[in-house]
Tab-separated table of C-alpha atoms in Angstrom:
chain	number	residue	atom	x	y	z
A	290	MET	CA	-30.749	45.437	-27.493
A	291	LYS	CA	-33.990	43.773	-26.496
A	292	ALA	CA	-33.841	41.709	-29.656
A	293	THR	CA	-30.298	40.666	-28.775
A	294	ILE	CA	-31.435	39.588	-25.318
A	295	THR	CA	-34.363	37.691	-26.803
A	296	PHE	CA	-32.105	35.898	-29.310
A	297	SER	CA	-29.612	35.187	-26.543
A	298	PHE	CA	-32.328	33.528	-24.480
A	299	ILE	CA	-33.591	31.552	-27.429
A	300	PHE	CA	-30.044	30.511	-28.240
A	301	LEU	CA	-29.475	29.577	-24.595
A	302	THR	CA	-32.697	27.568	-24.529
A	303	VAL	CA	-31.816	25.707	-27.700
A	304	PHE	CA	-28.267	25.178	-26.458
A	305	ILE	CA	-29.400	23.781	-23.107
A	306	TYR	CA	-31.940	21.549	-24.833
A	307	SER	CA	-29.393	20.273	-27.313
A	308	CYS	CA	-27.031	19.487	-24.426
A	309	SER	CA	-29.740	17.547	-22.668
A	310	SER	CA	-30.533	15.816	-25.939
A	311	ASP	CA	-26.878	14.860	-26.193
A	312	VAL	CA	-27.127	13.241	-22.820
A	313	LYS	CA	-30.239	11.385	-23.911
A	314	GLN	CA	-28.505	10.378	-27.111
A	315	THR	CA	-25.575	9.035	-25.125
A	316	ASP	CA	-28.028	7.034	-23.045
A	317	SER	CA	-29.828	5.768	-26.064
A	318	ALA	CA	-26.539	5.092	-27.836
A	319	GLU	CA	-25.834	2.630	-25.038
A	320	SER	CA	-29.300	1.167	-25.437
A	321	ILE	CA	-28.720	0.881	-29.146
A	322	GLU	CA	-25.518	-1.037	-28.448
A	323	VAL	CA	-27.466	-3.423	-26.277
A	324	GLN	CA	-30.240	-3.550	-28.804
A	325	GLU	CA	-27.882	-4.179	-31.660
A	326	GLU	CA	-27.041	-7.417	-29.913
A	327	SER	CA	-30.705	-8.187	-29.586
A	328	ALA	CA	-32.053	-6.486	-32.706
A	329	SER	CA	-32.081	-9.710	-34.640
A	330	ILE	CA	-33.418	-11.613	-31.684
A	331	SER	CA	-37.053	-12.409	-32.039
A	332	GLU	CA	-39.230	-14.117	-29.488
A	333	ASP	CA	-38.216	-17.453	-31.002
A	334	ILE	CA	-34.464	-17.001	-30.943
A	335	PRO	CA	-32.907	-17.304	-27.510
A	336	ASP	CA	-30.678	-14.589	-26.096
A	337	GLU	CA	-27.411	-16.222	-25.019
A	338	SER	CA	-26.499	-13.651	-22.412
A	339	PRO	CA	-29.331	-12.445	-20.237
A	340	SER	CA	-28.528	-9.588	-17.919
A	341	PHE	CA	-28.989	-10.187	-14.228
A	342	ILE	CA	-29.864	-8.432	-11.023
A	343	LEU	CA	-27.600	-8.582	-8.001
A	344	PRO	CA	-29.510	-9.719	-4.933
A	345	SER	CA	-29.825	-7.607	-1.815
A	346	ALA	CA	-26.739	-8.204	0.326
A	347	PHE	CA	-28.847	-7.512	3.398
A	348	HIS	CA	-31.369	-10.199	2.414
A	349	VAL	CA	-28.504	-12.657	1.923
A	350	SER	CA	-27.072	-11.803	5.369
A	351	SER	CA	-30.452	-12.212	7.033
A	352	LEU	CA	-30.957	-15.645	5.407
A	353	LEU	CA	-27.555	-16.831	6.648
A	354	GLN	CA	-28.296	-15.481	10.107
A	355	ARG	CA	-31.680	-17.232	10.209
A	356	ALA	CA	-30.008	-20.448	9.125
A	357	GLY	CA	-28.051	-20.285	12.372
A	358	LEU	CA	-24.866	-18.428	11.444
A	359	GLU	CA	-23.059	-17.478	14.631
A	360	PHE	CA	-19.992	-15.294	14.766
A	361	GLU	CA	-17.883	-13.172	17.057
A	362	GLY	CA	-16.823	-9.635	16.245
A	363	ILE	CA	-13.279	-10.859	15.832
A	364	ASP	CA	-14.357	-12.937	12.808
A	365	CYS	CA	-15.358	-9.754	10.932
A	366	ASN	CA	-12.986	-7.384	9.184
A	367	SER	CA	-11.329	-4.959	11.596
A	368	ALA	CA	-12.461	-1.360	11.191
A	369	ASP	CA	-8.786	-0.397	11.614
A	370	ASN	CA	-7.973	-2.100	8.312
A	371	ILE	CA	-9.665	0.784	6.490
A	372	ALA	CA	-6.280	2.551	6.478
A	373	LEU	CA	-4.910	-0.224	4.232
A	374	TYR	CA	-7.239	0.455	1.328
A	375	ASN	CA	-5.591	2.891	-1.030
A	376	THR	CA	-7.020	2.073	-4.445
A	377	LYS	CA	-10.580	2.600	-5.633
A	378	ASN	CA	-11.093	-1.107	-6.289
A	379	SER	CA	-9.819	-2.218	-2.878
A	380	ARG	CA	-12.055	0.409	-1.272
A	381	LEU	CA	-15.118	-0.752	-3.205
A	382	LEU	CA	-14.472	-4.399	-2.359
A	383	ASN	CA	-14.124	-3.542	1.304
A	384	PHE	CA	-17.216	-1.342	1.159
A	385	GLY	CA	-18.954	-4.644	0.408
A	386	VAL	CA	-17.064	-6.502	3.148
A	387	TYR	CA	-17.943	-3.846	5.746
A	388	SER	CA	-21.578	-3.780	4.499
A	389	ALA	CA	-21.911	-7.501	5.220
A	390	ASP	CA	-20.241	-7.049	8.612
A	391	LEU	CA	-22.642	-4.203	9.373
A	392	PHE	CA	-25.661	-6.310	8.383
A	393	PHE	CA	-24.577	-9.248	10.543
A	394	CYS	CA	-23.799	-6.961	13.499
A	395	VAL	CA	-27.140	-5.164	13.242
A	396	LEU	CA	-28.989	-8.489	13.037
A	397	LYS	CA	-27.060	-9.695	16.095
A	398	ASP	CA	-27.622	-6.400	17.924
A	399	GLU	CA	-23.896	-5.643	18.196
A	400	LYS	CA	-24.335	-1.898	18.571
A	401	ASP	CA	-20.730	-0.749	19.015
A	402	LEU	CA	-19.473	-2.757	16.083
A	403	SER	CA	-22.424	-1.609	13.964
A	404	LYS	CA	-21.463	2.016	14.647
A	405	GLN	CA	-17.872	1.325	13.671
A	406	TYR	CA	-18.898	-0.317	10.409
A	407	ILE	CA	-21.338	2.356	9.324
A	408	LYS	CA	-18.577	4.923	9.866
A	409	CYS	CA	-16.278	2.819	7.683
A	410	LEU	CA	-18.949	2.792	4.960
A	411	GLN	CA	-19.329	6.545	5.141
A	412	GLN	CA	-15.566	7.082	4.901
A	413	ILE	CA	-15.189	4.749	1.925
A	414	SER	CA	-18.206	6.269	0.171
A	415	GLU	CA	-16.543	9.700	0.419
A	416	GLU	CA	-13.215	8.337	-0.806
A	417	THR	CA	-14.817	6.697	-3.844
A	418	GLY	CA	-17.070	9.518	-5.025
A	419	MET	CA	-20.226	8.024	-3.526
A	420	GLY	CA	-20.529	10.562	-0.703
A	421	SER	CA	-24.094	11.445	-1.699
A	422	ILE	CA	-25.261	8.115	-0.265
A	423	PHE	CA	-24.627	9.391	3.246
A	424	ASN	CA	-24.665	13.155	2.892
A	425	ALA	CA	-28.186	13.816	1.742
A	426	GLU	CA	-30.040	13.143	4.973
A	427	SER	CA	-27.260	12.583	7.496
A	428	ILE	CA	-27.714	8.821	7.646
A	429	LEU	CA	-24.901	8.456	10.163
A	430	GLU	CA	-26.558	10.858	12.593
A	431	ARG	CA	-29.912	9.097	12.288
A	432	PHE	CA	-28.201	5.738	12.693
A	433	GLU	CA	-26.578	6.819	15.965
A	434	GLN	CA	-29.790	8.396	17.255
A	435	ASN	CA	-31.804	5.228	16.575
A	436	ILE	CA	-29.208	2.640	17.525
A	437	GLU	CA	-31.440	1.270	20.325
A	438	ASN	CA	-34.314	0.664	17.922
A	439	LYS	CA	-33.476	-2.337	15.735
A	440	ASP	CA	-36.346	-1.783	13.274
A	441	SER	CA	-35.257	1.808	12.635
A	442	VAL	CA	-31.659	0.701	12.172
A	443	LEU	CA	-32.743	-2.001	9.708
A	444	SER	CA	-34.744	0.556	7.739
A	445	LEU	CA	-31.716	2.850	7.642
A	446	ILE	CA	-29.337	0.213	6.346
A	447	LEU	CA	-31.829	-0.770	3.666
A	448	GLU	CA	-31.971	2.911	2.762
A	449	VAL	CA	-28.167	2.937	2.462
A	450	GLN	CA	-28.391	-0.090	0.182
A	451	GLU	CA	-31.059	1.493	-2.018
A	452	ARG	CA	-29.140	4.783	-2.207
A	453	THR	CA	-26.049	2.837	-3.267
A	454	ASP	CA	-28.043	1.136	-6.040
A	455	MET	CA	-29.424	4.508	-7.134
A	456	HIS	CA	-25.937	6.005	-7.216
A	457	VAL	CA	-24.832	3.129	-9.440
A	458	GLU	CA	-27.799	3.624	-11.799
A	459	ARG	CA	-27.268	7.412	-11.993
A	460	SER	CA	-23.586	7.087	-12.736
A	461	ASN	CA	-24.090	4.091	-15.015
A	462	GLU	CA	-21.450	2.142	-13.062
A	463	GLU	CA	-22.748	-1.382	-12.790
A	464	HIS	CA	-19.191	-2.593	-12.287
A	465	THR	CA	-19.059	-0.595	-9.041
A	466	ALA	CA	-22.067	-2.543	-7.753
A	467	MET	CA	-20.386	-5.755	-8.870
A	468	LEU	CA	-17.247	-5.118	-6.799
A	469	ILE	CA	-19.275	-4.062	-3.771
A	470	PHE	CA	-21.414	-7.181	-3.998
A	471	CYS	CA	-18.311	-9.382	-4.448
A	472	GLY	CA	-16.932	-7.997	-1.179
A	473	ALA	CA	-20.216	-8.601	0.660
A	474	TRP	CA	-20.511	-12.092	-0.826
A	475	LEU	CA	-16.954	-12.959	0.174
A	476	GLU	CA	-17.502	-11.845	3.760
A	477	GLY	CA	-20.801	-13.740	4.056
A	478	MET	CA	-19.179	-16.902	2.680
A	479	HIS	CA	-16.138	-16.462	4.942
A	480	LEU	CA	-18.257	-16.185	8.094
A	481	GLY	CA	-20.681	-18.890	6.953
A	482	LEU	CA	-18.082	-21.465	5.914
A	483	ASN	CA	-16.038	-20.990	9.106
A	484	ASN	CA	-19.221	-21.462	11.088
A	485	PHE	CA	-20.215	-24.532	9.086
A	486	GLN	CA	-16.853	-26.166	9.767
A	487	GLN	CA	-17.455	-25.838	13.491
A	488	ASN	CA	-21.169	-26.673	13.718
A	489	LYS	CA	-21.954	-28.727	10.602
A	490	ASN	CA	-25.308	-26.961	10.519
A	491	LEU	CA	-27.115	-28.469	7.513
A	492	GLU	CA	-29.519	-25.546	7.022
A	493	LEU	CA	-26.554	-23.184	6.881
A	494	GLY	CA	-24.922	-25.602	4.442
A	495	LYS	CA	-27.905	-25.315	2.084
A	496	ARG	CA	-27.822	-21.534	2.276
A	497	LEU	CA	-24.095	-21.523	1.528
A	498	PHE	CA	-24.706	-23.684	-1.532
A	499	GLU	CA	-27.294	-21.142	-2.749
A	500	GLN	CA	-24.716	-18.408	-2.263
A	501	ALA	CA	-22.026	-20.407	-4.043
A	502	CYS	CA	-24.270	-20.590	-7.117
A	503	LEU	CA	-24.211	-16.776	-7.342
A	504	LEU	CA	-20.551	-17.127	-8.313
A	505	GLU	CA	-21.549	-17.759	-11.918
A	506	ASN	CA	-22.959	-14.227	-12.170
A	507	LEU	CA	-20.086	-12.667	-10.239
A	508	ILE	CA	-17.626	-14.237	-12.675
A	509	VAL	CA	-19.568	-12.899	-15.673
A	510	GLY	CA	-19.682	-9.451	-14.065
A	511	LEU	CA	-16.010	-9.370	-13.092
A	512	SER	CA	-14.942	-10.629	-16.524
A	513	ALA	CA	-16.564	-7.539	-18.029
A	514	TYR	CA	-14.899	-5.206	-15.522
A	515	PRO	CA	-13.705	-2.211	-17.555
A	516	ASP	CA	-10.488	-1.442	-15.725
A	517	PRO	CA	-9.213	-4.593	-13.987
A	518	ASP	CA	-6.263	-4.111	-11.653
A	519	GLU	CA	-4.246	-6.811	-9.886
A	520	THR	CA	-6.869	-7.122	-7.142
A	521	THR	CA	-9.799	-7.695	-9.501
A	522	GLN	CA	-7.800	-10.034	-11.737
A	523	SER	CA	-6.755	-12.215	-8.817
A	524	LEU	CA	-10.318	-12.107	-7.450
A	525	LEU	CA	-11.669	-13.299	-10.794
A	526	ALA	CA	-9.070	-16.081	-11.120
A	527	GLU	CA	-9.808	-17.343	-7.610
A	528	MET	CA	-13.562	-17.187	-8.093
A	529	GLU	CA	-13.251	-19.161	-11.332
A	530	ARG	CA	-11.208	-21.781	-9.474
A	531	VAL	CA	-13.785	-22.024	-6.689
A	532	PHE	CA	-16.693	-22.217	-9.116
A	533	ALA	CA	-14.957	-24.984	-11.092
A	534	SER	CA	-14.769	-27.055	-7.913
A	535	ILE	CA	-18.471	-26.428	-7.215
A	536	LYS	CA	-19.458	-27.409	-10.751
A	537	GLU	CA	-17.724	-30.768	-10.322
A	538	THR	CA	-20.089	-31.766	-7.529
A	539	GLU	CA	-23.064	-34.001	-8.198
A	540	ALA	CA	-25.287	-31.695	-6.152
A	541	PHE	CA	-24.605	-28.784	-8.531
A	542	GLN	CA	-25.146	-30.830	-11.669
A	543	LYS	CA	-28.535	-31.972	-10.391
A	544	GLY	CA	-29.697	-28.456	-9.651
A	545	ASP	CA	-30.338	-27.345	-13.249
A	546	TYR	CA	-32.640	-24.313	-12.847
A	547	GLY	CA	-34.155	-25.929	-9.802
A	548	LEU	CA	-34.358	-25.129	-6.150
A	549	ILE	CA	-31.345	-25.906	-3.985
A	550	GLU	CA	-32.502	-28.086	-1.161
A	551	THR	CA	-29.329	-29.912	-0.180
A	552	PRO	CA	-25.997	-28.683	1.176
A	553	LEU	CA	-22.800	-29.168	-0.784
A	554	PRO	CA	-20.806	-32.274	0.218
A	555	GLU	CA	-18.495	-31.558	3.135
A	556	SER	CA	-15.361	-32.204	1.083
A	557	ALA	CA	-16.442	-29.514	-1.404
A	558	MET	CA	-17.210	-27.127	1.465
A	559	MET	CA	-13.702	-27.625	2.898
A	560	LYS	CA	-12.095	-26.992	-0.469
A	561	ILE	CA	-14.130	-23.835	-1.080
A	562	SER	CA	-13.492	-22.658	2.445
A	563	SER	CA	-9.744	-22.919	2.109
A	564	ASN	CA	-9.738	-21.068	-1.249
A	565	LEU	CA	-12.113	-18.350	-0.116
A	566	ASN	CA	-10.408	-17.724	3.224
A	567	SER	CA	-7.153	-16.939	1.532
A	568	LEU	CA	-8.956	-14.734	-0.993
A	569	ARG	CA	-10.800	-12.917	1.780
A	570	ASN	CA	-7.503	-12.259	3.568
A	571	GLN	CA	-6.018	-10.863	0.372
A	572	VAL	CA	-8.967	-8.498	0.045
A	573	THR	CA	-9.277	-7.360	3.662
A	574	LEU	CA	-5.553	-7.106	4.372
A	575	ASN	CA	-4.923	-5.700	0.908
A	576	GLU	CA	-2.248	-8.314	0.315
A	577	ASP	CA	-0.755	-9.053	-3.054
A	578	SER	CA	-1.822	-12.354	-4.527
B	36	MET	CA	-41.263	43.569	-17.496
B	37	ARG	CA	-40.822	42.171	-21.002
B	38	ARG	CA	-37.532	40.679	-19.923
B	39	LEU	CA	-39.265	38.948	-17.022
B	40	ALA	CA	-41.882	37.550	-19.385
B	41	ILE	CA	-39.190	36.174	-21.685
B	42	LEU	CA	-37.351	34.660	-18.732
B	43	SER	CA	-40.544	32.982	-17.561
B	44	LEU	CA	-41.176	31.619	-21.046
B	45	VAL	CA	-37.668	30.207	-21.230
B	46	PHE	CA	-38.050	28.661	-17.785
B	47	ILE	CA	-41.379	27.053	-18.684
B	48	SER	CA	-39.927	25.725	-21.960
B	49	LEU	CA	-37.054	24.143	-20.045
B	50	ILE	CA	-39.468	22.422	-17.660
B	51	PHE	CA	-41.427	20.970	-20.579
B	52	MET	CA	-38.243	19.794	-22.258
B	53	ALA	CA	-37.080	18.056	-19.085
B	54	ALA	CA	-40.484	16.425	-18.699
B	55	ASP	CA	-40.163	15.114	-22.247
B	56	SER	CA	-37.292	12.859	-21.153
B	57	PRO	CA	-38.192	9.305	-22.202
B	58	CYS	CA	-37.165	7.732	-18.909
B	59	ASN	CA	-37.456	9.642	-15.649
B	60	TRP	CA	-36.634	6.477	-13.743
B	61	GLU	CA	-36.210	8.203	-10.378
B	62	ASP	CA	-39.771	9.566	-10.475
B	63	ILE	CA	-41.110	6.285	-11.801
B	64	LYS	CA	-39.305	4.392	-9.051
B	65	LYS	CA	-41.007	6.553	-6.425
B	66	THR	CA	-44.416	5.380	-7.599
B	67	CYS	CA	-43.194	1.788	-7.235
B	68	GLU	CA	-41.961	2.419	-3.691
B	69	ALA	CA	-45.507	3.246	-2.629
B	70	GLU	CA	-46.573	-0.291	-3.596
B	71	LEU	CA	-43.815	-2.096	-1.689
B	72	LYS	CA	-45.151	-2.288	1.871
B	73	PRO	CA	-45.021	-4.569	3.866
B	74	PHE	CA	-42.031	-5.881	1.910
B	75	LYS	CA	-38.494	-4.512	2.321
B	76	TYR	CA	-36.384	-3.218	-0.547
B	77	TYR	CA	-34.621	-6.009	-2.478
B	78	ALA	CA	-33.394	-4.600	-5.805
B	79	PHE	CA	-34.422	-2.553	-8.821
B	80	LYS	CA	-33.520	-2.511	-12.486
B	81	VAL	CA	-34.172	0.031	-15.176
B	82	SER	CA	-34.439	-1.498	-18.660
B	83	ARG	CA	-34.292	1.095	-21.417
B	84	ILE	CA	-36.316	0.300	-24.480
B	85	ASP	CA	-36.146	1.866	-27.937
B	86	PHE	CA	-38.970	0.665	-30.137
B	87	GLY	CA	-37.798	-0.189	-33.626
B	88	THR	CA	-39.026	-1.591	-36.883
B	89	GLU	CA	-38.408	-5.135	-35.633
B	90	SER	CA	-39.564	-6.920	-32.505
B	91	GLN	CA	-37.053	-7.332	-29.704
B	92	PHE	CA	-36.557	-9.473	-26.701
B	93	LYS	CA	-34.791	-8.704	-23.399
B	94	GLU	CA	-34.092	-11.184	-20.663
B	95	VAL	CA	-33.158	-10.429	-17.057
B	96	GLN	CA	-32.200	-13.065	-14.507
B	97	ILE	CA	-33.375	-12.552	-10.924
B	98	PRO	CA	-31.745	-14.566	-8.149
B	99	LEU	CA	-34.145	-15.672	-5.407
B	100	PHE	CA	-33.762	-17.764	-2.290
B	101	ARG	CA	-35.636	-20.756	-0.932
B	102	ASP	CA	-38.511	-20.133	1.493
B	103	SER	CA	-38.478	-16.366	0.970
B	104	GLU	CA	-41.378	-14.201	-0.109
B	105	TYR	CA	-40.992	-11.491	-2.712
B	106	ARG	CA	-42.988	-8.740	-4.340
B	107	PHE	CA	-42.303	-7.625	-7.906
B	108	ILE	CA	-43.473	-4.245	-9.180
B	109	PHE	CA	-43.256	-3.233	-12.820
B	110	ASN	CA	-43.861	0.297	-14.001
B	111	THR	CA	-44.239	0.739	-17.761
B	112	SER	CA	-45.779	4.219	-17.681
B	113	SER	CA	-42.960	5.805	-19.710
B	114	LEU	CA	-43.367	3.387	-22.640
B	115	PRO	CA	-45.127	4.876	-25.657
B	116	GLU	CA	-46.327	1.415	-26.751
B	117	GLY	CA	-47.238	-1.796	-24.965
B	118	ILE	CA	-44.895	-4.705	-24.290
B	119	LYS	CA	-45.372	-8.209	-22.879
B	120	ILE	CA	-43.880	-8.929	-19.455
B	121	GLN	CA	-43.371	-12.593	-18.683
B	122	ILE	CA	-41.691	-14.549	-15.909
B	123	TRP	CA	-40.177	-17.950	-16.727
B	124	ASN	CA	-38.556	-20.635	-14.587
B	125	ALA	CA	-35.510	-20.925	-16.886
B	126	PRO	CA	-33.747	-18.865	-19.566
B	127	SER	CA	-35.062	-18.765	-23.118
B	128	ARG	CA	-32.273	-21.052	-24.368
B	129	PHE	CA	-33.566	-23.826	-22.076
B	130	GLU	CA	-35.974	-26.151	-23.844
B	131	GLY	CA	-39.085	-27.031	-21.908
B	132	ARG	CA	-39.014	-24.009	-19.646
B	133	LYS	CA	-42.296	-23.077	-17.998
B	134	LEU	CA	-44.134	-19.778	-17.947
B	135	ILE	CA	-44.751	-18.703	-14.349
B	136	TYR	CA	-46.571	-15.445	-14.954
B	137	GLU	CA	-47.660	-13.053	-17.686
B	138	ALA	CA	-48.549	-9.516	-16.683
B	139	PRO	CA	-51.903	-8.111	-17.790
B	140	GLN	CA	-51.472	-5.728	-20.720
B	141	GLY	CA	-52.598	-2.120	-20.679
B	142	GLU	CA	-51.698	-1.444	-17.030
B	143	ASP	CA	-48.943	1.015	-16.119
B	144	ILE	CA	-48.170	-0.457	-12.709
B	145	ILE	CA	-48.208	-4.190	-12.134
B	146	VAL	CA	-47.744	-5.706	-8.682
B	147	TYR	CA	-47.084	-9.419	-8.454
B	148	ASP	CA	-46.338	-11.559	-5.374
B	149	PRO	CA	-45.087	-14.877	-6.757
B	150	PRO	CA	-46.178	-17.936	-4.772
B	151	LYS	CA	-43.186	-19.558	-3.070
B	152	THR	CA	-43.928	-22.893	-4.704
B	153	LEU	CA	-43.595	-21.542	-8.220
B	154	PHE	CA	-40.053	-20.375	-8.412
B	155	ASN	CA	-36.507	-21.641	-8.360
B	156	ASN	CA	-33.263	-20.034	-7.220
B	157	ARG	CA	-33.236	-18.078	-10.446
B	158	ILE	CA	-36.153	-16.862	-12.478
B	159	TYR	CA	-36.136	-15.001	-15.767
B	160	LEU	CA	-37.968	-11.852	-16.691
B	161	ASN	CA	-38.711	-11.535	-20.376
B	162	TYR	CA	-39.679	-8.255	-21.976
B	163	VAL	CA	-41.156	-8.995	-25.382
B	164	ILE	CA	-41.110	-5.759	-27.344
B	165	PRO	CA	-43.174	-5.665	-30.533
B	166	ALA	CA	-42.163	-3.726	-33.627
B	167	SER	CA	-43.373	-0.152	-33.387
B	168	THR	CA	-46.680	0.711	-34.967
B	169	LYS	CA	-45.376	4.217	-35.730
B	170	THR	CA	-44.148	4.998	-39.204
B	171	GLU	CA	-41.636	7.593	-38.013
B	172	LEU	CA	-39.412	6.568	-35.129
B	173	ASP	CA	-37.849	9.273	-32.998
B	174	GLN	CA	-37.066	10.023	-29.398
B	175	THR	CA	-40.710	9.569	-28.423
B	176	SER	CA	-40.418	5.916	-29.418
B	177	SER	CA	-38.277	5.250	-26.337
B	178	GLY	CA	-38.953	4.639	-22.696
B	179	CYS	CA	-38.094	2.273	-19.892
B	180	VAL	CA	-39.502	-0.414	-17.660
B	181	VAL	CA	-38.678	-0.012	-13.993
B	182	PHE	CA	-38.603	-3.316	-12.120
B	183	TYR	CA	-38.702	-2.801	-8.360
B	184	SER	CA	-38.751	-5.614	-5.842
B	185	GLY	CA	-39.022	-6.395	-2.172
B	186	PHE	CA	-38.623	-9.324	0.215
B	187	LYS	CA	-40.363	-10.177	3.453
B	188	HIS	CA	-38.036	-9.907	6.424
C-alpha cells in the first residue's frame, strides 16, 4: 500500500511537472514561431517588422494637458453610455475611452467625474474577464478614500494601468491592449482636436501631431487582430484613411525618424478632426458604421 | 510519518521545478520596479529568447515624446548566456542610423536615463543574441529580457 502511495506521488509529481512543461513548451512554441521569422536574420540583415511598445496612455494624457488642453465634462464620454456596450470589443475600446477620460479628469481635479469613470473601468474589467485588475487590493475603495489627495490618486491610476499591462502579458493577449489603447488614443485626439479648433494652440497642435504618428503602429496592431468584428474592421478602415491624409502632408514626410517640432497644417487637422469625431461617436455610442 | 516525509519531498521537488522556469517575468519585473523611482511607470515588455545554433536579432520600437524624461531598466538575469543590448535612433532597415547607447555586458540589471537631446519620437531597442556556446540545447538555453520603463511626471 505504501509503495502504491509512493508511486502515486511520484506519478503525480511527474504528471504535474509534465503539465507545467507543456505550458512552457507552448510559450516557447510561440517564441519559436517568432524566432523562425528571425532565425535567418543576422546582425547584418534588417528585420522588416520590429515589434513595438504601446506608450502609457496616462503619459499621453498628461502631455496633452500640459500643452494646454482644456475640456468640460460634457466633452467626455457619458458614464451612462456603458449600458450600450454589449460586445467584448466595444467594451475594450470603451475601457480605453473611459481610461483617457479618467486621466484627464484626475489631472483637472474633477473628482465626481473621476469617481464615475473609475467605476466604469471596474465594471468593464469584470465584464471582459479582467476583474483581477481591480479585485486584488480593492483599488476602487482606495481611490475613493484618497480622492482628495491628487498624488495618491495618480499613483492609483498608474497602478491600474500597470495591472492592465500585466493582465495582458499573463494572458498573452496583446490585441486586448491594442483595442484599449485605440480607445484611449481616440478619446485623447477627440478632446485635443476639438480644443485645437477653438484655441489654435500651437503647442497642443505639436502634441496632436506626435499622437497622430502613433496611428502607424495602431494600424499594424489592428490589422493583426485575431477576431475582427464589424467595430474593429470599421475602426481599422477609418484609421487607415486618417493616416493616409497625415502621410500626404509635408510635415510628416520631413519627420523621418526625427523629432516632431511643428504642428500639422490646419487644413490637415480639420480633415482628421472630422474623420475622428465620427469614428469616436461610432465607438462611444456603439453605432454601426 | 513516512507519508509526511514523502509529501514534503514532493512539495520541495515541485518548488524546485517551478523555480526552474526559464522566465519568471513577474519576479524579475519586481526587481526592476525598485529601480524606477523617482520616475512613474511607463511601459514594460518581456522578450523571450531561445538561444540557438545561429545568432539572432530582435528589434523593439519604443515611442517617446518631445521634452519628456525617461528611465529604461533592463533585467537579463534569467538569460543563461549574454546578449548585446543596443538603442538606435532608427530601425535596422534605415541606412545611416546612429547608435545611441550600448549596455555594458555582464550586468544583470541595467539602468539607463537617456539624455533628452539624444532621442527622437521613436527609438529602437536591439537585442543581438549570439549563437549558443552550448553543444546541447534544451530548456535551460532559454530565458527572457524584461524591459521596464518610467517617465518623469
